[in-house]
Structures are given as structure tokens and as C-alpha cells.
Coordinates of N, CA and C and ligand atoms in Angstrom, one line a residue:
M56 N 11.7 26.4 -95.4 CA 10.4 26.3 -96.0 C 9.5 25.5 -95.1
N57 N 8.3 26.0 -94.7 CA 7.4 25.3 -93.9 C 6.7 24.2 -94.6
N58 N 6.5 23.1 -93.9 CA 5.8 21.9 -94.4 C 6.4 21.3 -95.7
V59 N 7.8 21.5 -95.8 CA 8.5 20.8 -96.8 C 9.6 20.0 -96.2
T60 N 9.7 18.7 -96.4 CA 10.7 17.9 -95.9 C 11.6 17.4 -97.0
V61 N 12.9 17.7 -97.0 CA 13.8 17.1 -98.0 C 14.5 15.9 -97.3
V62 N 14.2 14.8 -97.9 CA 14.7 13.5 -97.3 C 16.2 13.4 -97.7
K63 N 17.0 13.3 -96.6 CA 18.5 13.2 -96.9 C 19.0 11.8 -96.5
H64 N 19.6 11.2 -97.4 CA 20.1 9.8 -97.1 C 21.1 9.5 -98.3
P65 N 22.2 8.9 -98.0 CA 23.1 8.5 -99.1 C 22.5 7.7 -100.2
V66 N 21.5 6.8 -99.9 CA 20.9 6.0 -100.9 C 19.9 6.9 -101.7
V67 N 19.3 7.8 -101.1 CA 18.4 8.8 -101.8 C 19.3 9.5 -102.9
E68 N 20.5 10.0 -102.4 CA 21.4 10.7 -103.3 C 21.8 9.8 -104.5
N69 N 22.1 8.6 -104.2 CA 22.5 7.6 -105.2 C 21.3 7.4 -106.2
C70 N 20.1 7.3 -105.7 CA 18.9 7.2 -106.6 C 18.8 8.4 -107.5
L71 N 19.0 9.6 -106.9 CA 18.9 10.8 -107.7 C 20.0 10.9 -108.8
M72 N 21.2 10.4 -108.4 CA 22.3 10.3 -109.4 C 21.8 9.5 -110.6
H73 N 21.3 8.3 -110.4 CA 20.9 7.5 -111.6 C 19.7 8.2 -112.3
L74 N 18.8 8.8 -111.6 CA 17.6 9.4 -112.3 C 18.0 10.6 -113.1
R75 N 19.0 11.3 -112.6 CA 19.4 12.5 -113.4 C 20.3 12.1 -114.6
D76 N 21.0 11.1 -114.5 CA 21.9 10.7 -115.6 C 21.2 10.3 -116.9
K77 N 21.5 11.1 -117.9 CA 20.8 10.8 -119.2 C 21.1 9.5 -119.8
N78 N 22.2 8.8 -119.3 CA 22.6 7.5 -119.9 C 21.9 6.4 -119.1
T79 N 21.2 6.7 -118.0 CA 20.5 5.6 -117.3 C 19.4 5.0 -118.1
E80 N 19.5 3.6 -118.3 CA 18.4 3.0 -119.1 C 17.2 2.7 -118.3
L81 N 16.2 2.2 -119.0 CA 14.8 2.0 -118.4 C 14.8 1.3 -117.1
I82 N 15.4 0.1 -117.1 CA 15.3 -0.8 -115.9 C 15.9 -0.1 -114.7
K83 N 17.0 0.5 -114.9 CA 17.7 1.2 -113.8 C 16.9 2.5 -113.3
F84 N 16.3 3.1 -114.3 CA 15.5 4.3 -114.0 C 14.3 3.9 -113.1
R85 N 13.6 2.8 -113.5 CA 12.5 2.3 -112.7 C 12.9 1.9 -111.3
E86 N 14.0 1.2 -111.3 CA 14.5 0.6 -110.0 C 14.8 1.8 -109.1
S87 N 15.5 2.8 -109.6 CA 15.9 3.9 -108.8 C 14.7 4.7 -108.3
L88 N 13.7 4.9 -109.1 CA 12.5 5.7 -108.7 C 11.8 4.9 -107.6
K89 N 11.7 3.6 -107.8 CA 11.0 2.8 -106.8 C 11.7 2.8 -105.5
R90 N 13.1 2.6 -105.5 CA 13.9 2.6 -104.3 C 13.7 4.0 -103.6
L91 N 13.8 5.0 -104.3 CA 13.7 6.4 -103.8 C 12.3 6.5 -103.1
G92 N 11.3 6.0 -103.8 CA 9.9 6.1 -103.3 C 9.8 5.4 -101.9
L93 N 10.6 4.4 -101.6 CA 10.5 3.8 -100.3 C 10.9 4.8 -99.2
F94 N 11.9 5.6 -99.5 CA 12.4 6.5 -98.5 C 11.3 7.6 -98.3
L95 N 10.7 8.0 -99.4 CA 9.7 9.1 -99.3 C 8.4 8.5 -98.6
A96 N 8.1 7.2 -98.9 CA 7.0 6.6 -98.2 C 7.2 6.5 -96.7
M97 N 8.4 6.2 -96.3 CA 8.7 6.1 -94.8 C 8.5 7.5 -94.2
E98 N 8.9 8.5 -94.8 CA 8.8 9.9 -94.3 C 7.3 10.3 -94.3
A99 N 6.7 10.1 -95.5 CA 5.3 10.5 -95.6 C 4.3 9.9 -94.6
T100 N 4.7 8.7 -94.2 CA 3.8 7.9 -93.3 C 4.2 8.0 -91.9
A101 N 5.2 8.9 -91.6 CA 5.7 8.9 -90.2 C 4.7 9.2 -89.1
D102 N 3.6 9.9 -89.5 CA 2.5 10.2 -88.5 C 1.2 9.5 -88.8
I103 N 1.3 8.3 -89.5 CA 0.1 7.6 -89.8 C -0.5 7.1 -88.5
P104 N -1.9 7.1 -88.4 CA -2.5 6.7 -87.2 C -2.2 5.2 -86.9
V105 N -2.2 4.8 -85.7 CA -2.0 3.4 -85.3 C -3.2 3.1 -84.3
R106 N -3.5 1.8 -84.2 CA -4.5 1.3 -83.3 C -3.8 0.4 -82.2
P107 N -3.9 0.8 -81.0 CA -3.3 0.0 -79.9 C -3.9 -1.4 -80.0
C108 N -3.1 -2.4 -79.7 CA -3.6 -3.8 -79.7 C -2.7 -4.7 -78.8
Q109 N -3.2 -5.9 -78.5 CA -2.4 -6.8 -77.7 C -2.2 -8.1 -78.4
V110 N -0.9 -8.6 -78.4 CA -0.7 -9.9 -79.0 C 0.0 -10.8 -77.9
K111 N 0.0 -12.1 -78.2 CA 0.7 -13.0 -77.3 C 2.0 -13.5 -78.0
T112 N 3.1 -13.4 -77.3 CA 4.3 -13.8 -77.9 C 4.5 -15.3 -77.8
P113 N 5.4 -15.9 -78.4 CA 5.6 -17.4 -78.3 C 5.9 -17.8 -76.9
L114 N 6.2 -16.9 -76.0 CA 6.3 -17.3 -74.6 C 5.0 -17.3 -73.8
D115 N 3.9 -17.1 -74.6 CA 2.6 -17.0 -74.1 C 2.4 -15.8 -73.1
I116 N 3.1 -14.7 -73.4 CA 3.1 -13.5 -72.6 C 2.4 -12.4 -73.4
P117 N 1.4 -11.7 -72.9 CA 0.8 -10.6 -73.6 C 1.7 -9.4 -73.8
A118 N 1.7 -8.9 -74.9 CA 2.5 -7.7 -75.2 C 1.6 -6.6 -75.8
D119 N 1.7 -5.4 -75.1 CA 0.9 -4.3 -75.7 C 1.7 -3.7 -76.9
T120 N 1.0 -3.6 -78.0 CA 1.6 -3.1 -79.2 C 0.6 -2.3 -80.0
A121 N 0.9 -2.1 -81.2 CA 0.0 -1.2 -82.1 C 0.1 -1.7 -83.5
E122 N -1.0 -1.6 -84.2 CA -1.0 -1.9 -85.6 C -1.3 -0.6 -86.4
V123 N -0.6 -0.5 -87.6 CA -0.8 0.6 -88.4 C -2.2 0.6 -89.0
A124 N -2.9 1.7 -88.9 CA -4.3 1.8 -89.5 C -4.2 2.2 -91.0
D125 N -3.5 1.3 -91.8 CA -3.3 1.7 -93.2 C -4.5 1.3 -94.0
D126 N -5.5 0.6 -93.4 CA -6.6 0.2 -94.2 C -7.5 1.4 -94.6
N127 N -7.4 2.5 -93.8 CA -8.2 3.7 -94.3 C -7.3 4.8 -94.8
T128 N -6.3 4.4 -95.6 CA -5.4 5.3 -96.2 C -5.6 5.1 -97.7
L129 N -5.3 6.2 -98.5 CA -5.5 6.2 -99.9 C -4.2 6.7 -100.6
I130 N -3.7 6.0 -101.6 CA -2.6 6.5 -102.4 C -3.1 7.0 -103.7
I131 N -2.7 8.2 -104.1 CA -3.2 8.7 -105.3 C -2.0 9.1 -106.2
P132 N -1.7 8.2 -107.2 CA -0.7 8.6 -108.1 C -1.2 9.5 -109.2
I133 N -0.5 10.6 -109.5 CA -0.9 11.4 -110.6 C -0.2 10.8 -111.9
L134 N -1.1 10.3 -112.8 CA -0.5 9.6 -114.0 C 0.2 10.6 -114.9
R135 N 1.3 10.1 -115.6 CA 1.8 8.8 -115.5 C 2.8 8.6 -114.4
A136 N 3.7 9.6 -114.2 CA 4.9 9.3 -113.4 C 4.6 8.9 -112.0
G137 N 3.5 9.3 -111.5 CA 3.1 9.0 -110.1 C 3.0 7.5 -109.8
L138 N 2.8 6.7 -110.9 CA 2.7 5.3 -110.8 C 4.0 4.7 -110.3
G139 N 5.1 5.4 -110.6 CA 6.4 4.9 -110.3 C 6.6 4.8 -108.8
F140 N 5.8 5.4 -108.0 CA 5.9 5.3 -106.5 C 4.9 4.4 -105.8
V141 N 3.9 3.9 -106.6 CA 2.8 3.1 -106.0 C 3.4 1.9 -105.3
E142 N 4.2 1.1 -105.9 CA 4.7 -0.1 -105.3 C 5.5 0.2 -104.0
S143 N 6.2 1.3 -104.1 CA 7.0 1.7 -102.9 C 6.1 2.0 -101.7
F144 N 5.0 2.7 -102.0 CA 4.1 3.1 -100.9 C 3.4 1.8 -100.4
L145 N 3.0 0.9 -101.3 CA 2.3 -0.3 -100.9 C 3.2 -1.2 -100.1
E146 N 4.5 -1.1 -100.3 CA 5.5 -1.9 -99.5 C 5.4 -1.4 -98.0
V147 N 5.2 -0.1 -97.8 CA 5.2 0.4 -96.5 C 3.8 0.4 -95.9
I148 N 2.7 0.6 -96.7 CA 1.3 0.6 -96.2 C 0.5 -0.4 -97.1
P149 N 0.7 -1.7 -96.9 CA 0.2 -2.7 -97.9 C -1.4 -2.7 -98.0
R150 N -2.1 -2.2 -97.0 CA -3.5 -2.3 -97.0 C -4.2 -1.0 -97.6
A151 N -3.3 -0.1 -98.0 CA -3.9 1.2 -98.6 C -4.7 0.9 -99.9
K152 N -5.6 1.7 -100.2 CA -6.3 1.6 -101.5 C -5.6 2.6 -102.4
V153 N -5.8 2.4 -103.7 CA -5.1 3.2 -104.7 C -6.2 3.8 -105.7
A154 N -6.2 5.1 -105.8 CA -7.1 5.7 -106.8 C -6.2 6.6 -107.7
H155 N -6.6 6.6 -109.0 CA -5.7 7.2 -110.0 C -6.3 8.6 -110.4
I156 N -5.4 9.5 -110.6 CA -5.8 10.8 -111.2 C -4.9 11.0 -112.5
G157 N -5.6 11.2 -113.6 CA -4.8 11.3 -114.9 C -4.9 12.8 -115.3
M158 N -3.7 13.4 -115.5 CA -3.6 14.8 -115.9 C -2.7 14.8 -117.2
S159 N -3.2 15.6 -118.2 CA -2.4 15.8 -119.3 C -2.0 17.3 -119.3
R160 N -0.9 17.6 -119.9 CA -0.5 19.0 -119.8 C -0.5 19.7 -121.2
D161 N -1.1 20.8 -121.3 CA -1.1 21.6 -122.6 C 0.3 22.1 -122.7
H162 N 1.0 21.6 -123.8 CA 2.4 22.0 -123.9 C 2.7 23.5 -124.2
E163 N 1.6 24.2 -124.6 CA 1.8 25.6 -124.9 C 1.5 26.4 -123.6
T164 N 0.4 26.2 -123.0 CA 0.0 27.0 -121.8 C 0.5 26.4 -120.5
L165 N 1.0 25.2 -120.6 CA 1.4 24.4 -119.4 C 0.3 24.1 -118.4
E166 N -1.0 24.4 -118.9 CA -2.1 24.1 -118.0 C -2.4 22.6 -117.9
A167 N -2.9 22.2 -116.7 CA -3.2 20.8 -116.6 C -4.7 20.5 -116.8
K168 N -5.0 19.3 -117.5 CA -6.4 18.9 -117.8 C -6.6 17.5 -117.2
V169 N -7.7 17.4 -116.5 CA -8.0 16.1 -115.9 C -8.6 15.2 -117.0
Y170 N -8.0 14.0 -117.2 CA -8.7 13.0 -118.1 C -9.1 11.8 -117.4
L171 N -8.8 11.6 -116.1 CA -9.2 10.4 -115.4 C -9.2 10.8 -113.9
S172 N -10.3 10.4 -113.2 CA -10.4 10.5 -111.8 C -11.1 9.2 -111.3
S173 N -10.4 8.4 -110.5 CA -11.1 7.1 -110.1 C -11.3 7.1 -108.6
L174 N -11.6 8.3 -108.0 CA -11.7 8.4 -106.6 C -12.9 7.6 -106.1
P175 N -12.7 6.9 -105.0 CA -13.9 6.1 -104.4 C -15.0 7.1 -103.9
E176 N -16.2 6.6 -103.9 CA -17.3 7.5 -103.5 C -17.2 8.0 -102.1
D177 N -16.6 7.1 -101.2 CA -16.5 7.4 -99.8 C -15.1 8.1 -99.5
V178 N -14.6 8.8 -100.5 CA -13.2 9.3 -100.3 C -13.0 10.1 -99.1
K179 N -14.0 10.9 -98.6 CA -13.8 11.7 -97.5 C -13.7 11.0 -96.2
L180 N -13.9 9.7 -96.2 CA -13.8 8.9 -95.0 C -12.3 8.4 -94.8
Y181 N -11.5 8.6 -95.8 CA -10.1 8.2 -95.6 C -9.3 9.1 -94.7
K182 N -8.5 8.5 -93.8 CA -7.9 9.3 -92.8 C -6.6 10.0 -93.3
K183 N -5.9 9.4 -94.3 CA -4.7 9.9 -94.8 C -4.7 9.7 -96.3
V184 N -4.3 10.7 -97.1 CA -4.2 10.6 -98.5 C -2.8 10.9 -99.0
Y185 N -2.2 10.0 -99.7 CA -0.8 10.2 -100.1 C -0.8 10.4 -101.6
V186 N -0.6 11.6 -102.1 CA -0.5 11.9 -103.5 C 1.0 11.7 -103.9
T187 N 1.1 10.9 -105.0 CA 2.5 10.7 -105.5 C 2.7 11.4 -106.9
D188 N 3.6 12.3 -106.9 CA 3.9 13.1 -108.1 C 5.4 13.4 -108.2
P189 N 6.1 12.4 -108.9 CA 7.6 12.5 -108.8 C 8.2 13.9 -109.3
M190 N 7.5 14.6 -110.2 CA 8.0 15.8 -110.7 C 7.1 17.0 -110.4
L191 N 7.4 17.7 -109.3 CA 6.6 18.9 -108.9 C 7.2 20.1 -109.6
A192 N 6.7 20.4 -110.8 CA 7.3 21.4 -111.7 C 6.5 22.7 -111.5
T193 N 5.6 23.1 -112.4 CA 4.8 24.3 -112.3 C 3.9 24.1 -111.1
G194 N 3.5 22.9 -110.8 CA 2.5 22.6 -109.7 C 1.1 22.6 -110.2
N195 N 0.9 22.8 -111.5 CA -0.4 22.9 -112.1 C -1.2 21.6 -111.9
S196 N -0.6 20.5 -112.3 CA -1.3 19.2 -112.2 C -1.6 18.8 -110.7
C197 N -0.6 19.1 -109.9 CA -0.7 18.8 -108.5 C -1.8 19.6 -107.8
V198 N -1.8 20.9 -108.1 CA -2.9 21.8 -107.5 C -4.2 21.3 -108.0
K199 N -4.3 21.0 -109.2 CA -5.7 20.6 -109.8 C -6.1 19.3 -109.0
T200 N -5.2 18.4 -108.8 CA -5.5 17.1 -108.1 C -5.9 17.5 -106.7
L201 N -5.2 18.4 -106.0 CA -5.5 18.7 -104.6 C -6.9 19.4 -104.6
E202 N -7.2 20.2 -105.6 CA -8.6 20.8 -105.6 C -9.6 19.8 -105.7
I203 N -9.4 18.7 -106.5 CA -10.4 17.6 -106.6 C -10.6 17.0 -105.3
L204 N -9.5 16.7 -104.6 CA -9.5 16.0 -103.3 C -10.2 16.9 -102.2
V205 N -9.9 18.1 -102.2 CA -10.5 19.0 -101.2 C -12.0 19.2 -101.5
E206 N -12.3 19.4 -102.8 CA -13.7 19.5 -103.1 C -14.5 18.2 -102.8
A207 N -13.8 17.1 -102.8 CA -14.5 15.8 -102.5 C -14.6 15.6 -100.9
G208 N -14.0 16.6 -100.2 CA -14.2 16.5 -98.7 C -13.0 16.1 -97.9
I209 N -11.9 16.0 -98.5 CA -10.6 15.6 -97.8 C -10.1 16.9 -97.1
D210 N -9.7 16.8 -95.8 CA -9.1 17.9 -95.1 C -7.6 18.0 -95.6
P211 N -7.2 19.2 -96.1 CA -5.8 19.4 -96.6 C -4.8 18.9 -95.5
E212 N -5.1 19.0 -94.2 CA -4.2 18.6 -93.2 C -3.9 17.1 -93.3
N213 N -4.7 16.3 -94.0 CA -4.5 14.9 -94.1 C -4.0 14.4 -95.4
I214 N -3.5 15.4 -96.2 CA -2.9 15.1 -97.5 C -1.4 15.3 -97.4
V215 N -0.7 14.3 -98.0 CA 0.8 14.5 -98.1 C 1.1 14.3 -99.6
V216 N 2.0 15.2 -100.1 CA 2.4 15.1 -101.5 C 3.9 14.6 -101.5
S217 N 4.2 13.5 -102.2 CA 5.5 13.0 -102.3 C 6.1 13.1 -103.7
C218 N 7.3 13.7 -103.7 CA 7.9 14.0 -105.0 C 9.4 13.6 -105.0
A219 N 9.9 13.2 -106.2 CA 11.4 13.0 -106.2 C 12.1 14.4 -106.4
F220 N 11.5 15.2 -107.4 CA 12.1 16.5 -107.8 C 11.1 17.5 -107.5
T221 N 11.5 18.6 -106.9 CA 10.6 19.8 -106.8 C 11.4 21.0 -107.2
V222 N 10.6 22.1 -107.4 CA 11.3 23.4 -107.6 C 10.5 24.4 -106.7
P223 N 11.1 25.6 -106.3 CA 10.5 26.5 -105.5 C 9.1 27.0 -106.1
E224 N 9.0 27.1 -107.4 CA 7.7 27.6 -108.0 C 6.6 26.6 -107.7
G225 N 6.9 25.3 -107.9 CA 5.8 24.3 -107.6 C 5.4 24.3 -106.2
I226 N 6.4 24.3 -105.3 CA 6.1 24.3 -103.9 C 5.2 25.5 -103.5
E227 N 5.6 26.7 -104.0 CA 4.9 27.9 -103.8 C 3.4 27.8 -104.3
Q228 N 3.3 27.3 -105.5 CA 1.9 27.1 -106.1 C 1.0 26.3 -105.1
I229 N 1.6 25.2 -104.6 CA 0.7 24.4 -103.6 C 0.5 25.1 -102.3
H230 N 1.6 25.7 -101.8 CA 1.4 26.3 -100.4 C 0.7 27.6 -100.4
S231 N 0.6 28.3 -101.6 CA -0.1 29.6 -101.6 C -1.6 29.2 -101.5
K232 N -2.0 28.0 -101.9 CA -3.4 27.6 -101.9 C -3.7 26.8 -100.6
Y233 N -2.8 25.8 -100.4 CA -3.0 24.9 -99.2 C -1.7 24.8 -98.4
P234 N -1.5 25.8 -97.5 CA -0.2 25.8 -96.7 C -0.1 24.7 -95.8
Q235 N -1.3 24.0 -95.5 CA -1.2 22.9 -94.5 C -0.7 21.6 -95.1
I236 N -0.6 21.5 -96.4 CA -0.3 20.3 -97.0 C 1.2 20.0 -96.9
K237 N 1.6 18.8 -96.5 CA 3.0 18.5 -96.3 C 3.5 18.0 -97.6
I238 N 4.7 18.5 -98.0 CA 5.4 18.1 -99.2 C 6.7 17.4 -98.8
I239 N 6.8 16.1 -99.3 CA 8.1 15.4 -99.0 C 8.8 15.3 -100.4
T240 N 10.1 15.6 -100.4 CA 10.8 15.5 -101.6 C 12.3 15.1 -101.4
A241 N 12.9 14.6 -102.5 CA 14.3 14.2 -102.4 C 15.2 15.4 -102.7
T242 N 14.7 16.3 -103.5 CA 15.5 17.5 -103.8 C 14.6 18.7 -104.2
V243 N 15.1 19.9 -103.9 CA 14.5 21.1 -104.4 C 15.5 21.6 -105.5
D244 N 15.2 21.5 -106.7 CA 16.1 21.9 -107.8 C 16.0 23.4 -108.0
K245 N 16.8 23.9 -109.0 CA 16.9 25.4 -109.2 C 15.7 26.0 -109.7
G246 N 15.0 25.5 -110.7 CA 13.9 26.1 -111.2 C 13.4 25.4 -112.5
L247 N 12.6 26.2 -113.3 CA 12.0 25.6 -114.5 C 12.7 26.2 -115.7
N248 N 12.7 25.5 -116.8 CA 13.1 26.1 -118.1 C 11.9 26.7 -118.8
E249 N 12.1 27.2 -120.0 CA 11.0 27.9 -120.7 C 9.8 27.0 -121.1
V250 N 10.1 25.7 -121.1 CA 8.9 24.8 -121.4 C 8.5 24.0 -120.2
G251 N 8.8 24.5 -119.0 CA 8.3 24.0 -117.8 C 8.9 22.7 -117.3
Y252 N 10.2 22.4 -117.8 CA 10.9 21.3 -117.2 C 11.8 21.7 -116.0
I253 N 11.9 20.8 -115.1 CA 12.7 21.0 -113.9 C 14.2 21.0 -114.3
V254 N 14.9 22.1 -113.8 CA 16.4 22.2 -114.2 C 17.2 22.1 -112.8
P255 N 18.2 21.2 -112.7 CA 18.6 20.2 -113.8 C 17.6 19.0 -114.0
G256 N 16.9 18.6 -112.9 CA 15.9 17.6 -113.0 C 16.3 16.3 -113.6
C257 N 15.4 15.6 -114.3 CA 15.8 14.3 -114.9 C 15.0 14.1 -116.2
G258 N 14.6 15.2 -116.8 CA 13.9 15.1 -118.1 C 12.4 14.7 -117.9
D259 N 11.8 14.1 -118.9 CA 10.4 13.6 -118.8 C 10.3 12.3 -118.0
A260 N 9.9 12.4 -116.8 CA 9.9 11.2 -115.9 C 9.0 10.1 -116.5
G261 N 7.8 10.5 -117.0 CA 6.9 9.5 -117.5 C 7.5 8.8 -118.7
D262 N 8.1 9.5 -119.6 CA 8.7 8.9 -120.8 C 9.9 7.9 -120.3
R263 N 10.7 8.4 -119.4 CA 11.8 7.6 -119.0 C 11.4 6.3 -118.2
L264 N 10.3 6.4 -117.6 CA 9.7 5.3 -116.8 C 9.0 4.3 -117.7
Y265 N 8.4 4.7 -118.8 CA 7.6 3.8 -119.6 C 7.9 3.7 -121.0
L266 N 8.6 4.6 -121.6 CA 8.8 4.6 -123.1 C 10.2 4.5 -123.6
L267 N 11.1 5.1 -122.9 CA 12.5 5.2 -123.5 C 13.4 4.0 -123.2
Ligands
LIG523 N1 7.4 16.6 -115.7 C1 8.5 15.8 -116.0 O1 8.4 14.6 -116.2 N2 9.7 16.4 -116.0 C2 9.8 17.7 -115.7 O2 10.9 18.2 -115.6 C3 8.6 18.5 -115.4 C4 7.4 17.9 -115.5

């Protein structure tokens, strides 16, 4: 699959094990999603721009080095579950800004409806945009978010979508419209059930993160 990276690491697998387990309680679920998010954030930011600079070491010797240009990057969690990755991304790119997109899903048609968009007015000036969406299921919420971003002037080349769980249908939904967009995921699961849940997946990630 082009432009899809499945992050492989024993710790990632361990996080997935806890997330999938129906007996995992709230604190462990949050902790596992956050830890998994760190690995996704590392991969998602692997090509983040840097600015060359020079510092003096304690030996008073100049060293050519580079600083990460994270001040002009934007993290966009898709509410609710996307919030579970925000702290992980900020750990890796602490000067990033955060704008929220809220999507509700019609449980009958599975269509996504926007109820919140807090994009900054100068959104098209951001060099990299990191969308966090732990559950890429039908892809409807994610595609709607991407449409908002592209209409606001962001180049799809500069958008990265990070997920814990994906399915081929969701990936195809995104890439049929925006093939340039990079998708980083911890797993590509089998598919969707009749009510649009990822199988085997981890159930409702928003509920497990905040309510159960
Ligand atoms: N959203 C979830 O939280 N879980 C799924 O399986 C699909 C969408």
C-alpha cells in the first residue's frame, strides 16, 4: 500500500494488546493509547523541516547543528478519540499548535457531521499538519476533516494522518481522494462490521478513553 506506514515495534504490539483487550480498564487504556501515540508521532514527524543553526558547546567550541521547525506545525485531533494522541505528539513536537475538529457520526447512515472546527485563520501558513484519528474505520470523519483542511489551503502533501487502528476501506476512502496523504498506523485490521466498527479493533475508542 502506497503512503501507508505500519509502525512495527514490540512496544507498539504490547500497546495494541492492551487496547484490544476488553478487560483493560480506563487508566491502562489511556496510558496504552498515549504510549502508542509516541511511536506514531516519531514516524509521522520523521521528515519535519529543520533549521540549521550553530551552538557553542561547554568546551566553547561552535557546533553546526539543527533545530526542529515545530513552531509552524499544527496538530489536529478529530474529537473525541483523537485527543488521546495530543500529548504524545506534543512530547515530540512541543511547540506545535493544536486545533480541534469535532465530528459526530450518524449511527444509521455512518455519515460524519462537523460540530466544531477551531482552525486558526492563518492555517495555510503551517508547513506540516498532523491529523490524529485513532480509529480509521469508514474514513468518513477523516475525509471530511481533510476536505476542510484542503479547502482552507493546506497542501495534501503536507498532511499526515496518524491512527492506532485502520482498515483497508478507510485507507481506500482517503487515498481515492487524496493519494498524497501519508497514513501512519499501528495495524491494518480485517474490516468493518455492519455498524461500522473495526474488526477485531478495540471497540469505541472515545468511550473507552473517556467514559468506561
Ligand atoms: N470508532 C471507534 O471508536 N471504533 C471503531 O471501531 C470505529 C470507529
